[in-house]
Amino acid sequence: MGASRSELKSLRSTKYTSSARTEGGVERLRALGYRSGLRALDLADRVLGRDRKMVPPRRYRRFIGNGDFAKVGASITHYMREELGLLPSHDVLDAGCGVGRIAVPLTSYLTEGSYLGFDIVPHAIDWCHSAITSRHPNFRFSHVDIKQEIYNPEGTLTSADFRFPADGQAFDMVALVGLISHLLPEEVDNYVAESARVLRPGGKCFATAYLVDDMVAERVREGRTAFTFTHSRGTHFIHSEQEPTYAIAYRLDHLQEVAARHELRLEREPQLGTWSSSTARPASMDLLVLERT
């Protein structure tokens, strides 16, 4: 069971807009053409007045995934407020913050609290500093030089022993959006441990993930899911041996065991996305909410 043509195209586009180097003359030309095309669209947005101060350029938005930047960010932060009880006085840590998809809509809500986001892509953090921190000093961003085969292949740190740039028990909420699906098991363990370390008692960690139980595992094996995972590793499934961290699905019971080891409990039943119930795309991921005991 191989990756679909659309998935391979998505992977190539992701690599072209990340900090990864493409190998080979043809690939370099394709990357140059792809980036040049996005720059041309960014220029057209400025000329036609479609660019907005708090929305990053297209060439920066592409690597964080599909979907409307503003709408997706608004939907996530609405859930944080209405379902998870985020208050204007709370402190939020956003691991893998990208170009501020969560931060931008929170700027009008976290009026008394604070926000800290970190990411491995330098230009994303540079944009956030310039566009967000300059207007909202309680929003801070940090670049972390973690090695990642797609986004930062020459990084000097590892996700398996990386320490979040934050003090212990300093936050009310931790966001791991679009992150677990790129982490191998030992890396997931560390990120869960670090989330627990920085959370105050009763604080919440919410994460998007591809969650697998026995029924979903059968659908994965039969190719009846919207996103394919071609190799089982027991606790998890990988999309591709060539790019193992491009997409990873995890057994729910494994993630619960990891959370329990680090004093986090499942706060509610996972909110299931559409990726595992049909082959229709675009498809959404599942949502996992953990609480610090």
PDB file of C-alpha atoms in Angstrom:
ATOM      1  CA  MET A   1       0.000   0.000   0.000  1.00  0.00           C
ATOM      2  CA  GLY A   2       1.859   3.087  -1.227  1.00  0.00           C
ATOM      3  CA  ALA A   3       1.451   6.801  -0.781  1.00  0.00           C
ATOM      4  CA  SER A   4      -1.015   8.478  -3.110  1.00  0.00           C
ATOM      5  CA  ARG A   5       0.090  10.912  -5.794  1.00  0.00           C
ATOM      6  CA  SER A   6      -1.597  13.801  -3.974  1.00  0.00           C
ATOM      7  CA  GLU A   7       0.198  12.914  -0.743  1.00  0.00           C
ATOM      8  CA  LEU A   8       3.566  12.801  -2.473  1.00  0.00           C
ATOM      9  CA  LYS A   9       2.823  16.161  -4.072  1.00  0.00           C
ATOM     10  CA  SER A  10       1.942  17.569  -0.664  1.00  0.00           C
ATOM     11  CA  LEU A  11       5.199  16.229   0.781  1.00  0.00           C
ATOM     12  CA  ARG A  12       7.234  17.804  -2.019  1.00  0.00           C
ATOM     13  CA  SER A  13       5.487  21.155  -1.537  1.00  0.00           C
ATOM     14  CA  THR A  14       6.112  20.999   2.195  1.00  0.00           C
ATOM     15  CA  LYS A  15       9.816  20.391   1.641  1.00  0.00           C
ATOM     16  CA  TYR A  16      10.006  23.223  -0.868  1.00  0.00           C
ATOM     17  CA  THR A  17       8.654  25.716   1.642  1.00  0.00           C
ATOM     18  CA  SER A  18      10.543  24.396   4.664  1.00  0.00           C
ATOM     19  CA  SER A  19      14.183  24.955   5.491  1.00  0.00           C
ATOM     20  CA  ALA A  20      15.143  21.559   4.040  1.00  0.00           C
ATOM     21  CA  ARG A  21      17.555  21.345   1.133  1.00  0.00           C
ATOM     22  CA  THR A  22      16.392  19.539  -1.982  1.00  0.00           C
ATOM     23  CA  GLU A  23      18.870  17.238  -3.632  1.00  0.00           C
ATOM     24  CA  GLY A  24      19.554  17.003  -7.350  1.00  0.00           C
ATOM     25  CA  GLY A  25      19.397  19.600 -10.108  1.00  0.00           C
ATOM     26  CA  VAL A  26      15.809  18.874 -11.139  1.00  0.00           C
ATOM     27  CA  GLU A  27      14.577  19.043  -7.555  1.00  0.00           C
ATOM     28  CA  ARG A  28      16.391  22.325  -6.966  1.00  0.00           C
ATOM     29  CA  LEU A  29      14.777  23.800 -10.077  1.00  0.00           C
ATOM     30  CA  ARG A  30      11.351  22.630  -8.953  1.00  0.00           C
ATOM     31  CA  ALA A  31      11.908  24.104  -5.511  1.00  0.00           C
ATOM     32  CA  LEU A  32      13.033  27.398  -7.000  1.00  0.00           C
ATOM     33  CA  GLY A  33       9.989  27.493  -9.270  1.00  0.00           C
ATOM     34  CA  TYR A  34       7.609  26.681  -6.418  1.00  0.00           C
ATOM     35  CA  ARG A  35       9.024  29.338  -4.125  1.00  0.00           C
ATOM     36  CA  SER A  36       9.166  31.895  -6.927  1.00  0.00           C
ATOM     37  CA  GLY A  37       5.502  31.254  -7.660  1.00  0.00           C
ATOM     38  CA  LEU A  38       4.537  31.873  -4.034  1.00  0.00           C
ATOM     39  CA  ARG A  39       6.613  35.052  -3.964  1.00  0.00           C
ATOM     40  CA  ALA A  40       4.810  36.263  -7.082  1.00  0.00           C
ATOM     41  CA  LEU A  41       1.461  35.628  -5.396  1.00  0.00           C
ATOM     42  CA  ASP A  42       2.662  37.498  -2.298  1.00  0.00           C
ATOM     43  CA  LEU A  43       3.605  40.455  -4.496  1.00  0.00           C
ATOM     44  CA  ALA A  44       0.180  40.377  -6.175  1.00  0.00           C
ATOM     45  CA  ASP A  45      -1.469  40.382  -2.729  1.00  0.00           C
ATOM     46  CA  ARG A  46       0.445  43.535  -1.790  1.00  0.00           C
ATOM     47  CA  VAL A  47      -0.278  45.293  -5.086  1.00  0.00           C
ATOM     48  CA  LEU A  48      -3.982  44.473  -4.911  1.00  0.00           C
ATOM     49  CA  GLY A  49      -4.234  45.279  -1.216  1.00  0.00           C
ATOM     50  CA  ARG A  50      -5.043  41.721  -0.181  1.00  0.00           C
ATOM     51  CA  ASP A  51      -2.172  41.418   2.293  1.00  0.00           C
ATOM     52  CA  ARG A  52      -2.957  42.013   5.960  1.00  0.00           C
ATOM     53  CA  LYS A  53      -0.534  42.976   8.684  1.00  0.00           C
ATOM     54  CA  MET A  54      -1.345  40.000  10.917  1.00  0.00           C
ATOM     55  CA  VAL A  55      -1.493  37.354   8.177  1.00  0.00           C
ATOM     56  CA  PRO A  56       1.841  35.894   7.040  1.00  0.00           C
ATOM     57  CA  PRO A  57       2.743  35.765   3.337  1.00  0.00           C
ATOM     58  CA  ARG A  58       1.766  32.688   1.325  1.00  0.00           C
ATOM     59  CA  ARG A  59       5.313  31.388   1.149  1.00  0.00           C
ATOM     60  CA  TYR A  60       5.303  31.130   4.953  1.00  0.00           C
ATOM     61  CA  ARG A  61       1.767  29.786   5.356  1.00  0.00           C
ATOM     62  CA  ARG A  62       2.236  26.743   3.109  1.00  0.00           C
ATOM     63  CA  PHE A  63       4.422  24.697   5.455  1.00  0.00           C
ATOM     64  CA  ILE A  64       1.880  24.731   8.321  1.00  0.00           C
ATOM     65  CA  GLY A  65      -0.724  22.806   6.324  1.00  0.00           C
ATOM     66  CA  ASN A  66      -3.753  23.379   4.196  1.00  0.00           C
ATOM     67  CA  GLY A  67      -6.811  25.417   5.079  1.00  0.00           C
ATOM     68  CA  ASP A  68      -7.541  29.090   5.520  1.00  0.00           C
ATOM     69  CA  PHE A  69      -4.968  30.541   7.939  1.00  0.00           C
ATOM     70  CA  ALA A  70      -7.364  32.904   9.716  1.00  0.00           C
ATOM     71  CA  LYS A  71     -10.359  30.544   9.843  1.00  0.00           C
ATOM     72  CA  VAL A  72      -8.399  27.578  11.143  1.00  0.00           C
ATOM     73  CA  GLY A  73      -6.703  29.707  13.797  1.00  0.00           C
ATOM     74  CA  ALA A  74     -10.031  31.199  14.879  1.00  0.00           C
ATOM     75  CA  SER A  75     -11.578  27.733  15.133  1.00  0.00           C
ATOM     76  CA  ILE A  76      -8.759  26.408  17.329  1.00  0.00           C
ATOM     77  CA  THR A  77      -8.793  29.389  19.681  1.00  0.00           C
ATOM     78  CA  HIS A  78     -12.595  29.283  19.913  1.00  0.00           C
ATOM     79  CA  TYR A  79     -12.271  25.703  21.150  1.00  0.00           C
ATOM     80  CA  MET A  80      -9.622  26.781  23.654  1.00  0.00           C
ATOM     81  CA  ARG A  81     -11.974  29.410  25.069  1.00  0.00           C
ATOM     82  CA  GLU A  82     -15.357  27.721  24.909  1.00  0.00           C
ATOM     83  CA  GLU A  83     -14.454  24.087  25.538  1.00  0.00           C
ATOM     84  CA  LEU A  84     -11.205  24.183  27.518  1.00  0.00           C
ATOM     85  CA  GLY A  85     -11.950  27.255  29.605  1.00  0.00           C
ATOM     86  CA  LEU A  86      -9.109  29.506  28.500  1.00  0.00           C
ATOM     87  CA  LEU A  87      -9.331  32.872  30.279  1.00  0.00           C
ATOM     88  CA  PRO A  88      -7.858  36.273  29.298  1.00  0.00           C
ATOM     89  CA  SER A  89      -5.547  36.010  32.329  1.00  0.00           C
ATOM     90  CA  HIS A  90      -4.120  32.603  31.410  1.00  0.00           C
ATOM     91  CA  ASP A  91      -0.623  31.817  30.173  1.00  0.00           C
ATOM     92  CA  VAL A  92      -0.339  29.717  27.006  1.00  0.00           C
ATOM     93  CA  LEU A  93       2.586  27.783  25.561  1.00  0.00           C
ATOM     94  CA  ASP A  94       2.355  26.866  21.879  1.00  0.00           C
ATOM     95  CA  ALA A  95       4.880  24.170  20.890  1.00  0.00           C
ATOM     96  CA  GLY A  96       5.533  24.187  17.157  1.00  0.00           C
ATOM     97  CA  CYS A  97       3.801  27.540  16.759  1.00  0.00           C
ATOM     98  CA  GLY A  98       4.658  27.960  13.069  1.00  0.00           C
ATOM     99  CA  VAL A  99       3.765  31.411  11.796  1.00  0.00           C
ATOM    100  CA  GLY A 100       1.363  32.229  14.604  1.00  0.00           C
ATOM    101  CA  ARG A 101      -1.861  30.596  13.458  1.00  0.00           C
ATOM    102  CA  ILE A 102      -2.987  30.320  17.091  1.00  0.00           C
ATOM    103  CA  ALA A 103      -1.157  33.398  18.323  1.00  0.00           C
ATOM    104  CA  VAL A 104      -2.802  35.879  15.943  1.00  0.00           C
ATOM    105  CA  PRO A 105      -6.418  35.321  17.087  1.00  0.00           C
ATOM    106  CA  LEU A 106      -5.314  35.132  20.723  1.00  0.00           C
ATOM    107  CA  THR A 107      -3.813  38.629  20.633  1.00  0.00           C
ATOM    108  CA  SER A 108      -7.260  40.149  21.130  1.00  0.00           C
ATOM    109  CA  TYR A 109      -8.147  37.753  23.956  1.00  0.00           C
ATOM    110  CA  LEU A 110      -5.086  37.188  26.182  1.00  0.00           C
ATOM    111  CA  THR A 111      -5.161  40.735  27.472  1.00  0.00           C
ATOM    112  CA  GLU A 112      -3.918  39.948  30.998  1.00  0.00           C
ATOM    113  CA  GLY A 113      -2.080  36.676  30.391  1.00  0.00           C
ATOM    114  CA  SER A 114       0.816  35.759  28.159  1.00  0.00           C
ATOM    115  CA  TYR A 115       1.800  33.578  25.235  1.00  0.00           C
ATOM    116  CA  LEU A 116       5.045  31.799  24.392  1.00  0.00           C
ATOM    117  CA  GLY A 117       5.493  30.054  21.059  1.00  0.00           C
ATOM    118  CA  PHE A 118       8.511  28.202  19.735  1.00  0.00           C
ATOM    119  CA  ASP A 119       9.328  26.580  16.419  1.00  0.00           C
ATOM    120  CA  ILE A 120      12.228  25.080  14.478  1.00  0.00           C
ATOM    121  CA  VAL A 121      11.704  27.193  11.331  1.00  0.00           C
ATOM    122  CA  PRO A 122      13.687  30.462  11.639  1.00  0.00           C
ATOM    123  CA  HIS A 123      11.722  32.553   9.136  1.00  0.00           C
ATOM    124  CA  ALA A 124       8.471  31.668  10.908  1.00  0.00           C
ATOM    125  CA  ILE A 125       9.784  32.995  14.215  1.00  0.00           C
ATOM    126  CA  ASP A 126      11.247  36.087  12.529  1.00  0.00           C
ATOM    127  CA  TRP A 127       7.844  36.904  11.061  1.00  0.00           C
ATOM    128  CA  CYS A 128       6.107  36.393  14.414  1.00  0.00           C
ATOM    129  CA  HIS A 129       8.583  38.709  16.159  1.00  0.00           C
ATOM    130  CA  SER A 130       8.048  41.387  13.540  1.00  0.00           C
ATOM    131  CA  ALA A 131       4.287  41.148  13.090  1.00  0.00           C
ATOM    132  CA  ILE A 132       3.034  40.041  16.507  1.00  0.00           C
ATOM    133  CA  THR A 133       5.490  40.807  19.329  1.00  0.00           C
ATOM    134  CA  SER A 134       6.036  44.325  18.014  1.00  0.00           C
ATOM    135  CA  ARG A 135       2.334  45.013  18.589  1.00  0.00           C
ATOM    136  CA  HIS A 136       1.720  42.714  21.574  1.00  0.00           C
ATOM    137  CA  PRO A 137       4.729  42.509  23.941  1.00  0.00           C
ATOM    138  CA  ASN A 138       3.062  39.799  26.069  1.00  0.00           C
ATOM    139  CA  PHE A 139       3.429  37.472  23.055  1.00  0.00           C
ATOM    140  CA  ARG A 140       6.917  36.016  22.837  1.00  0.00           C
ATOM    141  CA  PHE A 141       8.500  33.671  20.304  1.00  0.00           C
ATOM    142  CA  SER A 142      11.635  31.556  20.370  1.00  0.00           C
ATOM    143  CA  HIS A 143      13.524  29.706  17.657  1.00  0.00           C
ATOM    144  CA  VAL A 144      14.753  26.259  18.718  1.00  0.00           C
ATOM    145  CA  ASP A 145      17.331  24.561  16.515  1.00  0.00           C
ATOM    146  CA  ILE A 146      15.916  21.035  16.659  1.00  0.00           C
ATOM    147  CA  LYS A 147      16.967  18.642  13.924  1.00  0.00           C
ATOM    148  CA  GLN A 148      14.029  17.470  11.806  1.00  0.00           C
ATOM    149  CA  GLU A 149      14.451  15.727   8.471  1.00  0.00           C
ATOM    150  CA  ILE A 150      11.855  17.799   6.595  1.00  0.00           C
ATOM    151  CA  TYR A 151      11.877  21.220   8.240  1.00  0.00           C
ATOM    152  CA  ASN A 152      15.342  21.585   9.767  1.00  0.00           C
ATOM    153  CA  PRO A 153      17.693  18.756   8.708  1.00  0.00           C
ATOM    154  CA  GLU A 154      20.847  20.508   9.980  1.00  0.00           C
ATOM    155  CA  GLY A 155      19.567  21.297  13.467  1.00  0.00           C
ATOM    156  CA  THR A 156      21.835  20.858  16.476  1.00  0.00           C
ATOM    157  CA  LEU A 157      19.271  19.703  19.072  1.00  0.00           C
ATOM    158  CA  THR A 158      17.106  16.580  19.288  1.00  0.00           C
ATOM    159  CA  SER A 159      13.392  16.317  20.080  1.00  0.00           C
ATOM    160  CA  ALA A 160      14.042  13.335  22.341  1.00  0.00           C
ATOM    161  CA  ASP A 161      15.882  15.371  24.995  1.00  0.00           C
ATOM    162  CA  PHE A 162      14.954  18.962  24.141  1.00  0.00           C
ATOM    163  CA  ARG A 163      13.803  21.111  27.056  1.00  0.00           C
ATOM    164  CA  PHE A 164      11.017  23.608  26.463  1.00  0.00           C
ATOM    165  CA  PRO A 165      12.315  27.199  26.870  1.00  0.00           C
ATOM    166  CA  ALA A 166      10.075  27.764  29.902  1.00  0.00           C
ATOM    167  CA  ASP A 167      10.055  27.439  33.686  1.00  0.00           C
ATOM    168  CA  GLY A 168       8.171  24.682  35.494  1.00  0.00           C
ATOM    169  CA  GLN A 169       4.477  25.216  36.312  1.00  0.00           C
ATOM    170  CA  ALA A 170       4.440  28.496  34.385  1.00  0.00           C
ATOM    171  CA  PHE A 171       1.473  27.834  32.068  1.00  0.00           C
ATOM    172  CA  ASP A 172      -2.241  27.109  32.216  1.00  0.00           C
ATOM    173  CA  MET A 173      -2.438  25.578  28.754  1.00  0.00           C
ATOM    174  CA  VAL A 174      -0.070  23.871  26.321  1.00  0.00           C
ATOM    175  CA  ALA A 175      -0.896  23.467  22.641  1.00  0.00           C
ATOM    176  CA  LEU A 176       0.633  20.664  20.567  1.00  0.00           C
ATOM    177  CA  VAL A 177      -1.176  21.310  17.300  1.00  0.00           C
ATOM    178  CA  GLY A 178       0.089  19.437  14.251  1.00  0.00           C
ATOM    179  CA  LEU A 179       3.117  18.229  16.205  1.00  0.00           C
ATOM    180  CA  ILE A 180       2.638  14.688  17.547  1.00  0.00           C
ATOM    181  CA  SER A 181       2.095  13.455  13.991  1.00  0.00           C
ATOM    182  CA  HIS A 182       5.742  14.368  13.246  1.00  0.00           C
ATOM    183  CA  LEU A 183       7.338  12.905  16.391  1.00  0.00           C
ATOM    184  CA  LEU A 184       8.779   9.431  16.904  1.00  0.00           C
ATOM    185  CA  PRO A 185       7.914   7.571  20.153  1.00  0.00           C
ATOM    186  CA  GLU A 186      10.897   8.734  22.228  1.00  0.00           C
ATOM    187  CA  GLU A 187      10.231  12.291  21.040  1.00  0.00           C
ATOM    188  CA  VAL A 188       6.542  12.085  21.947  1.00  0.00           C
ATOM    189  CA  ASP A 189       7.530  10.877  25.413  1.00  0.00           C
ATOM    190  CA  ASN A 190       9.774  13.906  25.899  1.00  0.00           C
ATOM    191  CA  TYR A 191       7.219  16.419  24.625  1.00  0.00           C
ATOM    192  CA  VAL A 192       4.530  14.981  26.888  1.00  0.00           C
ATOM    193  CA  ALA A 193       6.960  15.074  29.831  1.00  0.00           C
ATOM    194  CA  GLU A 194       7.888  18.682  29.068  1.00  0.00           C
ATOM    195  CA  SER A 195       4.228  19.654  28.713  1.00  0.00           C
ATOM    196  CA  ALA A 196       3.551  18.208  32.149  1.00  0.00           C
ATOM    197  CA  ARG A 197       6.595  20.008  33.592  1.00  0.00           C
ATOM    198  CA  VAL A 198       5.527  23.467  32.452  1.00  0.00           C
ATOM    199  CA  LEU A 199       1.817  23.057  33.286  1.00  0.00           C
ATOM    200  CA  ARG A 200       0.330  24.186  36.569  1.00  0.00           C
ATOM    201  CA  PRO A 201      -1.798  21.631  38.447  1.00  0.00           C
ATOM    202  CA  GLY A 202      -5.151  21.431  36.669  1.00  0.00           C
ATOM    203  CA  GLY A 203      -3.658  22.896  33.510  1.00  0.00           C
ATOM    204  CA  LYS A 204      -4.514  21.360  30.160  1.00  0.00           C
ATOM    205  CA  CYS A 205      -2.531  20.103  27.212  1.00  0.00           C
ATOM    206  CA  PHE A 206      -4.402  19.681  23.964  1.00  0.00           C
ATOM    207  CA  ALA A 207      -3.001  18.050  20.875  1.00  0.00           C
ATOM    208  CA  THR A 208      -4.059  17.098  17.391  1.00  0.00           C
ATOM    209  CA  ALA A 209      -3.050  13.596  16.336  1.00  0.00           C
ATOM    210  CA  TYR A 210      -3.920  10.608  14.204  1.00  0.00           C
ATOM    211  CA  LEU A 211      -5.360   8.282  16.868  1.00  0.00           C
ATOM    212  CA  VAL A 212      -5.671   4.557  16.267  1.00  0.00           C
ATOM    213  CA  ASP A 213      -7.672   1.844  18.035  1.00  0.00           C
ATOM    214  CA  ASP A 214      -8.310  -1.685  16.783  1.00  0.00           C
ATOM    215  CA  MET A 215     -11.103  -0.601  14.443  1.00  0.00           C
ATOM    216  CA  VAL A 216      -9.091   2.251  12.943  1.00  0.00           C
ATOM    217  CA  ALA A 217      -6.035  -0.010  12.648  1.00  0.00           C
ATOM    218  CA  GLU A 218      -8.073  -2.353  10.459  1.00  0.00           C
ATOM    219  CA  ARG A 219      -9.217   0.537   8.277  1.00  0.00           C
ATOM    220  CA  VAL A 220      -5.611   1.713   7.964  1.00  0.00           C
ATOM    221  CA  ARG A 221      -4.463  -1.738   6.874  1.00  0.00           C
ATOM    222  CA  GLU A 222      -7.245  -1.905   4.276  1.00  0.00           C
ATOM    223  CA  GLY A 223      -6.513   1.576   2.922  1.00  0.00           C
ATOM    224  CA  ARG A 224      -9.941   2.906   3.928  1.00  0.00           C
ATOM    225  CA  THR A 225      -8.735   6.099   5.605  1.00  0.00           C
ATOM    226  CA  ALA A 226      -8.253   9.555   4.126  1.00  0.00           C
ATOM    227  CA  PHE A 227      -4.557   9.456   4.878  1.00  0.00           C
ATOM    228  CA  THR A 228      -2.449   6.353   4.323  1.00  0.00           C
ATOM    229  CA  PHE A 229      -0.059   4.794   6.823  1.00  0.00           C
ATOM    230  CA  THR A 230       1.948   2.094   5.153  1.00  0.00           C
ATOM    231  CA  HIS A 231       3.979   0.494   7.951  1.00  0.00           C
ATOM    232  CA  SER A 232       2.942  -0.656  11.428  1.00  0.00           C
ATOM    233  CA  ARG A 233       5.448  -0.296  14.273  1.00  0.00           C
ATOM    234  CA  GLY A 234       3.229  -1.662  17.046  1.00  0.00           C
ATOM    235  CA  THR A 235       2.608   1.513  19.029  1.00  0.00           C
ATOM    236  CA  HIS A 236       2.404   3.616  15.875  1.00  0.00           C
ATOM    237  CA  PHE A 237       2.034   3.640  12.095  1.00  0.00           C
ATOM    238  CA  ILE A 238       4.238   5.598   9.701  1.00  0.00           C
ATOM    239  CA  HIS A 239       3.222   7.064   6.368  1.00  0.00           C
ATOM    240  CA  SER A 240       6.490   6.404   4.572  1.00  0.00           C
ATOM    241  CA  GLU A 241       9.783   4.682   5.335  1.00  0.00           C
ATOM    242  CA  GLN A 242      11.497   7.250   3.128  1.00  0.00           C
ATOM    243  CA  GLU A 243      10.143  10.143   5.217  1.00  0.00           C
ATOM    244  CA  PRO A 244       9.121   8.490   8.524  1.00  0.00           C
ATOM    245  CA  THR A 245       8.349  11.728  10.359  1.00  0.00           C
ATOM    246  CA  TYR A 246       6.217  13.162   7.567  1.00  0.00           C
ATOM    247  CA  ALA A 247       3.135  11.656   9.246  1.00  0.00           C
ATOM    248  CA  ILE A 248       2.773   9.256  12.182  1.00  0.00           C
ATOM    249  CA  ALA A 249      -0.410   7.760  13.669  1.00  0.00           C
ATOM    250  CA  TYR A 250      -0.397   6.574  17.294  1.00  0.00           C
ATOM    251  CA  ARG A 251      -2.312   3.996  19.250  1.00  0.00           C
ATOM    252  CA  LEU A 252      -4.526   5.867  21.715  1.00  0.00           C
ATOM    253  CA  ASP A 253      -3.735   3.452  24.542  1.00  0.00           C
ATOM    254  CA  HIS A 254      -0.010   4.067  24.013  1.00  0.00           C
ATOM    255  CA  LEU A 255      -0.439   7.845  24.306  1.00  0.00           C
ATOM    256  CA  GLN A 256      -2.535   7.372  27.445  1.00  0.00           C
ATOM    257  CA  GLU A 257       0.232   5.249  28.986  1.00  0.00           C
ATOM    258  CA  VAL A 258       2.829   7.904  28.139  1.00  0.00           C
ATOM    259  CA  ALA A 259       0.638  10.633  29.625  1.00  0.00           C
ATOM    260  CA  ALA A 260       0.018   8.682  32.835  1.00  0.00           C
ATOM    261  CA  ARG A 261       3.768   8.239  33.381  1.00  0.00           C
ATOM    262  CA  HIS A 262       4.089  12.007  33.418  1.00  0.00           C
ATOM    263  CA  GLU A 263       1.087  12.781  35.647  1.00  0.00           C
ATOM    264  CA  LEU A 264      -1.299  13.687  32.860  1.00  0.00           C
ATOM    265  CA  ARG A 265      -4.723  12.104  32.493  1.00  0.00           C
ATOM    266  CA  LEU A 266      -7.212  11.968  29.651  1.00  0.00           C
ATOM    267  CA  GLU A 267      -9.504  14.877  30.500  1.00  0.00           C
ATOM    268  CA  ARG A 268     -12.286  13.809  28.116  1.00  0.00           C
ATOM    269  CA  GLU A 269     -12.914  11.344  25.348  1.00  0.00           C
ATOM    270  CA  PRO A 270     -10.965  12.297  22.208  1.00  0.00           C
ATOM    271  CA  GLN A 271     -12.826  14.368  19.637  1.00  0.00           C
ATOM    272  CA  LEU A 272     -12.568  12.325  16.475  1.00  0.00           C
ATOM    273  CA  GLY A 273     -11.723  13.925  13.163  1.00  0.00           C
ATOM    274  CA  THR A 274     -12.729  12.645   9.757  1.00  0.00           C
ATOM    275  CA  TRP A 275      -9.427  11.146   8.575  1.00  0.00           C
ATOM    276  CA  SER A 276     -10.160   7.648   9.915  1.00  0.00           C
ATOM    277  CA  SER A 277     -13.841   7.300   9.017  1.00  0.00           C
ATOM    278  CA  SER A 278     -13.698   7.796   5.244  1.00  0.00           C
ATOM    279  CA  THR A 279     -11.331   8.380   2.351  1.00  0.00           C
ATOM    280  CA  ALA A 280     -12.743  11.843   1.633  1.00  0.00           C
ATOM    281  CA  ARG A 281     -10.292  14.718   1.664  1.00  0.00           C
ATOM    282  CA  PRO A 282      -9.589  17.245   3.016  1.00  0.00           C
ATOM    283  CA  ALA A 283      -9.843  15.444   6.337  1.00  0.00           C
ATOM    284  CA  SER A 284      -9.388  16.556   9.921  1.00  0.00           C
ATOM    285  CA  MET A 285      -7.214  15.059  12.672  1.00  0.00           C
ATOM    286  CA  ASP A 286      -8.362  13.866  16.091  1.00  0.00           C
ATOM    287  CA  LEU A 287      -8.177  16.036  19.191  1.00  0.00           C
ATOM    288  CA  LEU A 288      -6.715  14.842  22.484  1.00  0.00           C
ATOM    289  CA  VAL A 289      -7.073  16.765  25.771  1.00  0.00           C
ATOM    290  CA  LEU A 290      -4.882  15.915  28.781  1.00  0.00           C
ATOM    291  CA  GLU A 291      -5.021  17.442  32.273  1.00  0.00           C
ATOM    292  CA  ARG A 292      -2.160  17.905  34.735  1.00  0.00           C
ATOM    293  CA  THR A 293      -2.947  16.058  37.951  1.00  0.00           C
TER     294      THR A 293
END
